[in-house]
Amino acid sequence: KAGVTQTPRYLIKTRGQQVTLSCSPISGHRSVSWYQQTPGQGLQFLFEYFSETQRNKGNFPGRFSGRQFSNSRSEMNVSTLELGDSALYLCASSSPSTGGRETQYFGPGTRLLVL
Amino acid sequence: AQSVTQLDSHVSVSEGTPVLLRCNYSSSYSPSLFWYVQHPNKGLQLLLKYTSAATLVKGINGFEAEFKKSETSFHLTKPSAHMSDAAEYFCVVSDRNSGNTGKLIFGQGTTLQVKP
């Protein structure tokens, strides 16, 4: 099976712009989660989508949003970019199981640089 | 609230010597615990996971971890380090407070340096 893919891999934007990142999960996986990784804050949970519905959300401002399509592919959008949004954005997919013990498999990430 | 603490931000070993990366967790529930590895400029790769079956969990590349409820620990070990093991390692707990949803809580990471 192909792994989780993310596009683009690298992105440079300027403050005030908006950006859309894409994630294609492993075939058959219906849950997609997004994480932000920065040197200062480490890895932080952004949100999770399952069957086109946001199931959980982290503590990020409303500038961060996402969606999931019927084929489980997901996008996240950041509007009005700030310098502090520079980070590696990681997407993970999982297959539902009982008890919340599903394993998440990560993509290679999109590295966003905001100038 | 669930949390994980990685006790060392940086560990340095010589090639061929044992590796020990320490992790303590806090959880009100029976936790799901994971170790992930991240090589430079790469995504996260799952090393192993604990989901309340055997307390000694074997993973890829010779790594293993032992779940010790009495000590709330989930330390990662490997008998003999290889140069290719140099990377950042994350101890992770699944946040079941969110109701079985996909929120992982990460430790701050441990950088493993392997000297020749």
mmCIF file of C-alpha atoms in Angstrom:
data_model
loop_
_atom_site.group_PDB
_atom_site.id
_atom_site.type_symbol
_atom_site.label_atom_id
_atom_site.label_comp_id
_atom_site.label_asym_id
_atom_site.label_seq_id
_atom_site.Cartn_x
_atom_site.Cartn_y
_atom_site.Cartn_z
ATOM 1 C CA LYS A 1 0.000 0.000 0.000
ATOM 2 C CA ALA A 2 1.128 3.514 -0.707
ATOM 3 C CA GLY A 3 1.779 5.610 2.365
ATOM 4 C CA VAL A 4 0.376 8.971 3.352
ATOM 5 C CA THR A 5 1.220 11.619 0.802
ATOM 6 C CA GLN A 6 1.334 15.353 1.325
ATOM 7 C CA THR A 7 1.573 18.150 -1.187
ATOM 8 C CA PRO A 8 3.347 20.399 -1.619
ATOM 9 C CA ARG A 9 6.470 19.354 0.258
ATOM 10 C CA TYR A 10 7.819 22.891 0.555
ATOM 11 C CA LEU A 11 6.120 26.237 0.465
ATOM 12 C CA ILE A 12 7.200 29.836 0.880
ATOM 13 C CA LYS A 13 4.593 32.492 1.564
ATOM 14 C CA THR A 14 4.539 36.045 2.843
ATOM 15 C CA ARG A 15 2.711 37.425 5.848
ATOM 16 C CA GLY A 16 -0.976 38.011 5.258
ATOM 17 C CA GLN A 17 -1.311 35.428 2.515
ATOM 18 C CA GLN A 18 -3.249 32.209 2.849
ATOM 19 C CA VAL A 19 -2.136 28.665 2.132
ATOM 20 C CA THR A 20 -3.768 25.303 1.474
ATOM 21 C CA LEU A 21 -2.028 22.026 2.198
ATOM 22 C CA SER A 22 -3.203 18.655 0.970
ATOM 23 C CA CYS A 23 -3.059 15.173 2.431
ATOM 24 C CA SER A 24 -3.973 11.839 0.864
ATOM 25 C CA PRO A 25 -4.370 9.072 3.440
ATOM 26 C CA ILE A 26 -3.470 5.440 3.114
ATOM 27 C CA SER A 27 -6.063 3.618 1.050
ATOM 28 C CA GLY A 28 -8.931 2.499 3.282
ATOM 29 C CA HIS A 29 -8.110 4.891 6.099
ATOM 30 C CA ARG A 30 -10.965 7.214 6.951
ATOM 31 C CA SER A 31 -9.426 9.286 9.721
ATOM 32 C CA VAL A 32 -6.987 12.103 9.005
ATOM 33 C CA SER A 33 -5.259 14.176 11.671
ATOM 34 C CA TRP A 34 -3.077 17.241 11.268
ATOM 35 C CA TYR A 35 -0.154 18.335 13.444
ATOM 36 C CA GLN A 36 2.123 21.335 13.542
ATOM 37 C CA GLN A 37 5.780 20.866 14.419
ATOM 38 C CA THR A 38 7.963 23.791 15.470
ATOM 39 C CA PRO A 39 11.282 23.897 17.351
ATOM 40 C CA GLY A 40 9.744 25.853 20.192
ATOM 41 C CA GLN A 41 6.397 24.128 20.690
ATOM 42 C CA GLY A 42 7.184 20.659 19.402
ATOM 43 C CA LEU A 43 4.399 18.622 17.870
ATOM 44 C CA GLN A 44 0.903 19.947 18.457
ATOM 45 C CA PHE A 45 -2.436 18.568 17.373
ATOM 46 C CA LEU A 46 -4.434 20.760 15.011
ATOM 47 C CA PHE A 47 -7.561 18.765 14.175
ATOM 48 C CA GLU A 48 -8.914 15.414 13.113
ATOM 49 C CA TYR A 49 -11.413 14.530 10.423
ATOM 50 C CA PHE A 50 -13.405 11.363 10.063
ATOM 51 C CA SER A 51 -15.989 10.729 7.358
ATOM 52 C CA GLU A 52 -15.906 14.387 6.278
ATOM 53 C CA THR A 53 -16.614 15.636 9.805
ATOM 54 C CA GLN A 54 -14.263 17.392 12.166
ATOM 55 C CA ARG A 55 -14.156 15.103 15.165
ATOM 56 C CA ASN A 56 -11.637 16.905 17.345
ATOM 57 C CA LYS A 57 -9.813 20.206 17.389
ATOM 58 C CA GLY A 58 -6.671 21.470 19.088
ATOM 59 C CA ASN A 59 -5.984 24.880 20.571
ATOM 60 C CA PHE A 60 -5.271 26.855 17.454
ATOM 61 C CA PRO A 61 -6.876 30.093 16.280
ATOM 62 C CA GLY A 62 -9.690 30.111 13.774
ATOM 63 C CA ARG A 63 -7.225 31.015 11.014
ATOM 64 C CA PHE A 64 -6.475 27.318 10.904
ATOM 65 C CA SER A 65 -9.188 25.277 9.254
ATOM 66 C CA GLY A 66 -9.562 22.041 7.430
ATOM 67 C CA ARG A 67 -11.894 19.789 5.575
ATOM 68 C CA GLN A 68 -12.169 16.247 4.360
ATOM 69 C CA PHE A 69 -13.583 14.992 1.124
ATOM 70 C CA SER A 70 -15.654 11.908 0.406
ATOM 71 C CA ASN A 71 -12.535 10.034 -0.744
ATOM 72 C CA SER A 72 -10.938 10.784 2.680
ATOM 73 C CA ARG A 73 -8.415 13.206 1.236
ATOM 74 C CA SER A 74 -8.006 16.214 3.480
ATOM 75 C CA GLU A 75 -6.915 19.801 3.149
ATOM 76 C CA MET A 76 -5.931 22.317 5.739
ATOM 77 C CA ASN A 77 -5.997 26.044 5.209
ATOM 78 C CA VAL A 78 -4.232 28.801 7.062
ATOM 79 C CA SER A 79 -5.446 32.316 6.396
ATOM 80 C CA THR A 80 -3.695 35.597 7.130
ATOM 81 C CA LEU A 81 -0.335 33.936 7.627
ATOM 82 C CA GLU A 82 1.929 35.062 10.442
ATOM 83 C CA LEU A 83 5.658 34.545 10.831
ATOM 84 C CA GLY A 84 4.959 32.116 13.660
ATOM 85 C CA ASP A 85 3.072 29.826 11.316
ATOM 86 C CA SER A 86 6.381 28.733 9.827
ATOM 87 C CA ALA A 87 6.502 25.047 10.662
ATOM 88 C CA LEU A 88 6.435 21.498 9.433
ATOM 89 C CA TYR A 89 2.817 20.429 8.986
ATOM 90 C CA LEU A 90 2.296 16.719 9.326
ATOM 91 C CA CYS A 91 -0.703 14.713 8.313
ATOM 92 C CA ALA A 92 -1.499 11.277 9.709
ATOM 93 C CA SER A 93 -4.092 8.718 8.732
ATOM 94 C CA SER A 94 -5.562 5.822 10.649
ATOM 95 C CA SER A 95 -8.059 3.057 10.242
ATOM 96 C CA PRO A 96 -10.881 3.110 12.786
ATOM 97 C CA SER A 97 -10.826 0.509 15.495
ATOM 98 C CA THR A 98 -12.553 0.095 18.779
ATOM 99 C CA GLY A 99 -11.331 1.749 21.911
ATOM 100 C CA GLY A 100 -9.491 4.593 20.268
ATOM 101 C CA ARG A 101 -6.368 2.541 19.829
ATOM 102 C CA GLU A 102 -5.878 3.007 16.135
ATOM 103 C CA THR A 103 -2.338 3.637 14.997
ATOM 104 C CA GLN A 104 -1.584 6.806 13.084
ATOM 105 C CA TYR A 105 0.712 6.716 10.088
ATOM 106 C CA PHE A 106 2.406 9.945 9.133
ATOM 107 C CA GLY A 107 3.213 11.554 5.842
ATOM 108 C CA PRO A 108 6.516 13.308 5.081
ATOM 109 C CA GLY A 109 5.102 16.713 5.925
ATOM 110 C CA THR A 110 4.842 20.091 4.260
ATOM 111 C CA ARG A 111 7.451 22.596 5.327
ATOM 112 C CA LEU A 112 5.959 26.095 5.311
ATOM 113 C CA LEU A 113 8.126 29.178 5.534
ATOM 114 C CA VAL A 114 6.403 32.508 6.096
ATOM 115 C CA LEU A 115 8.453 35.592 5.246
ATOM 116 C CA ALA B 1 -5.254 15.201 31.354
ATOM 117 C CA GLN B 2 -2.902 12.854 29.650
ATOM 118 C CA SER B 3 0.729 13.774 29.119
ATOM 119 C CA VAL B 4 4.148 12.339 28.422
ATOM 120 C CA THR B 5 7.531 13.448 29.678
ATOM 121 C CA GLN B 6 10.716 12.457 27.962
ATOM 122 C CA LEU B 7 13.357 12.651 30.624
ATOM 123 C CA ASP B 8 16.330 13.374 28.374
ATOM 124 C CA SER B 9 16.411 15.924 25.573
ATOM 125 C CA HIS B 10 19.683 14.528 24.248
ATOM 126 C CA VAL B 11 21.300 11.086 24.544
ATOM 127 C CA SER B 12 24.715 10.225 23.166
ATOM 128 C CA VAL B 13 25.978 6.637 22.810
ATOM 129 C CA SER B 14 28.767 4.884 20.995
ATOM 130 C CA GLU B 15 27.986 2.547 18.136
ATOM 131 C CA GLY B 16 27.445 -0.980 19.414
ATOM 132 C CA THR B 17 26.454 0.073 22.945
ATOM 133 C CA PRO B 18 22.935 -0.108 24.417
ATOM 134 C CA VAL B 19 20.369 2.622 23.965
ATOM 135 C CA LEU B 20 17.926 3.763 26.658
ATOM 136 C CA LEU B 21 15.442 6.552 25.994
ATOM 137 C CA ARG B 22 13.236 7.316 28.970
ATOM 138 C CA CYS B 23 9.571 8.237 28.957
ATOM 139 C CA ASN B 24 7.051 8.716 31.753
ATOM 140 C CA TYR B 25 3.366 9.129 31.109
ATOM 141 C CA SER B 26 0.362 10.430 32.946
ATOM 142 C CA SER B 27 -3.051 9.029 32.145
ATOM 143 C CA SER B 28 -6.361 8.547 33.866
ATOM 144 C CA TYR B 29 -7.237 5.762 31.495
ATOM 145 C CA SER B 30 -5.533 2.648 30.269
ATOM 146 C CA PRO B 31 -3.254 4.383 27.795
ATOM 147 C CA SER B 32 -2.178 3.629 24.287
ATOM 148 C CA LEU B 33 1.510 4.451 24.059
ATOM 149 C CA PHE B 34 3.746 4.762 21.039
ATOM 150 C CA TRP B 35 7.308 5.516 20.081
ATOM 151 C CA TYR B 36 7.924 7.313 16.807
ATOM 152 C CA VAL B 37 11.229 8.191 15.181
ATOM 153 C CA GLN B 38 11.961 11.156 12.963
ATOM 154 C CA HIS B 39 15.068 11.318 10.831
ATOM 155 C CA PRO B 40 16.226 14.742 9.639
ATOM 156 C CA ASN B 41 13.819 16.368 7.213
ATOM 157 C CA LYS B 42 11.525 13.367 7.301
ATOM 158 C CA GLY B 43 8.099 12.529 8.662
ATOM 159 C CA LEU B 44 7.415 10.322 11.655
ATOM 160 C CA GLN B 45 7.862 6.571 11.517
ATOM 161 C CA LEU B 46 6.183 4.254 13.996
ATOM 162 C CA LEU B 47 8.670 2.176 15.973
ATOM 163 C CA LEU B 48 6.274 0.335 18.251
ATOM 164 C CA LYS B 49 3.023 0.609 20.166
ATOM 165 C CA TYR B 50 1.497 -0.595 23.409
ATOM 166 C CA THR B 51 -2.251 -1.213 23.549
ATOM 167 C CA SER B 52 -2.735 -3.251 26.743
ATOM 168 C CA ALA B 53 -1.619 -6.609 25.417
ATOM 169 C CA ALA B 54 1.912 -7.736 26.331
ATOM 170 C CA THR B 55 3.804 -5.265 28.498
ATOM 171 C CA LEU B 56 7.048 -5.887 26.591
ATOM 172 C CA VAL B 57 6.579 -4.566 23.105
ATOM 173 C CA LYS B 58 8.931 -5.335 20.254
ATOM 174 C CA GLY B 59 9.264 -2.905 17.403
ATOM 175 C CA ILE B 60 11.193 -2.426 14.230
ATOM 176 C CA ASN B 61 14.965 -2.230 13.870
ATOM 177 C CA GLY B 62 15.632 -4.061 17.134
ATOM 178 C CA PHE B 63 13.882 -1.570 19.416
ATOM 179 C CA GLU B 64 11.636 -2.604 22.249
ATOM 180 C CA ALA B 65 9.820 -0.917 25.115
ATOM 181 C CA GLU B 66 8.379 -2.084 28.390
ATOM 182 C CA PHE B 67 5.144 -0.742 29.841
ATOM 183 C CA LYS B 68 5.414 -0.447 33.634
ATOM 184 C CA LYS B 69 2.172 0.713 35.157
ATOM 185 C CA SER B 70 3.580 0.953 38.692
ATOM 186 C CA GLU B 71 6.263 3.337 37.480
ATOM 187 C CA THR B 72 4.128 5.005 34.771
ATOM 188 C CA SER B 73 7.019 4.468 32.403
ATOM 189 C CA PHE B 74 7.457 3.323 28.818
ATOM 190 C CA HIS B 75 11.196 3.390 28.190
ATOM 191 C CA LEU B 76 12.638 2.553 24.779
ATOM 192 C CA THR B 77 15.685 0.310 24.525
ATOM 193 C CA LYS B 78 17.939 -1.275 21.946
ATOM 194 C CA PRO B 79 20.784 -3.653 22.775
ATOM 195 C CA SER B 80 23.254 -2.284 20.257
ATOM 196 C CA ALA B 81 23.145 1.133 18.616
ATOM 197 C CA HIS B 82 23.793 1.591 14.930
ATOM 198 C CA MET B 83 24.856 4.781 13.213
ATOM 199 C CA SER B 84 21.548 4.814 11.338
ATOM 200 C CA ASP B 85 19.678 5.083 14.671
ATOM 201 C CA ALA B 86 20.745 8.713 15.028
ATOM 202 C CA ALA B 87 17.455 10.625 14.936
ATOM 203 C CA GLU B 88 14.804 12.270 17.086
ATOM 204 C CA TYR B 89 12.566 9.965 19.080
ATOM 205 C CA PHE B 90 9.107 10.813 20.361
ATOM 206 C CA CYS B 91 7.146 9.124 23.100
ATOM 207 C CA VAL B 92 3.434 9.530 22.412
ATOM 208 C CA VAL B 93 0.172 8.849 24.241
ATOM 209 C CA SER B 94 -3.234 8.646 22.656
ATOM 210 C CA ASP B 95 -5.656 11.122 24.211
ATOM 211 C CA ARG B 96 -8.645 8.981 25.052
ATOM 212 C CA ASN B 97 -10.222 11.894 26.905
ATOM 213 C CA SER B 98 -11.287 13.056 23.476
ATOM 214 C CA GLY B 99 -13.533 10.043 23.157
ATOM 215 C CA ASN B 100 -11.629 7.573 21.024
ATOM 216 C CA THR B 101 -10.563 10.164 18.493
ATOM 217 C CA GLY B 102 -7.257 10.666 16.779
ATOM 218 C CA LYS B 103 -5.458 13.105 19.018
ATOM 219 C CA LEU B 104 -1.915 12.147 19.914
ATOM 220 C CA ILE B 105 -0.001 13.896 22.660
ATOM 221 C CA PHE B 106 3.729 14.065 22.021
ATOM 222 C CA GLY B 107 6.668 14.310 24.340
ATOM 223 C CA GLN B 108 9.244 16.968 23.602
ATOM 224 C CA GLY B 109 11.525 14.487 21.894
ATOM 225 C CA THR B 110 14.927 12.966 22.569
ATOM 226 C CA THR B 111 17.750 13.457 20.121
ATOM 227 C CA LEU B 112 19.861 10.325 19.876
ATOM 228 C CA GLN B 113 23.446 10.830 18.802
ATOM 229 C CA VAL B 114 25.475 7.752 17.852
ATOM 230 C CA LYS B 115 29.237 8.155 17.848
ATOM 231 C CA PRO B 116 31.471 5.902 15.777
#
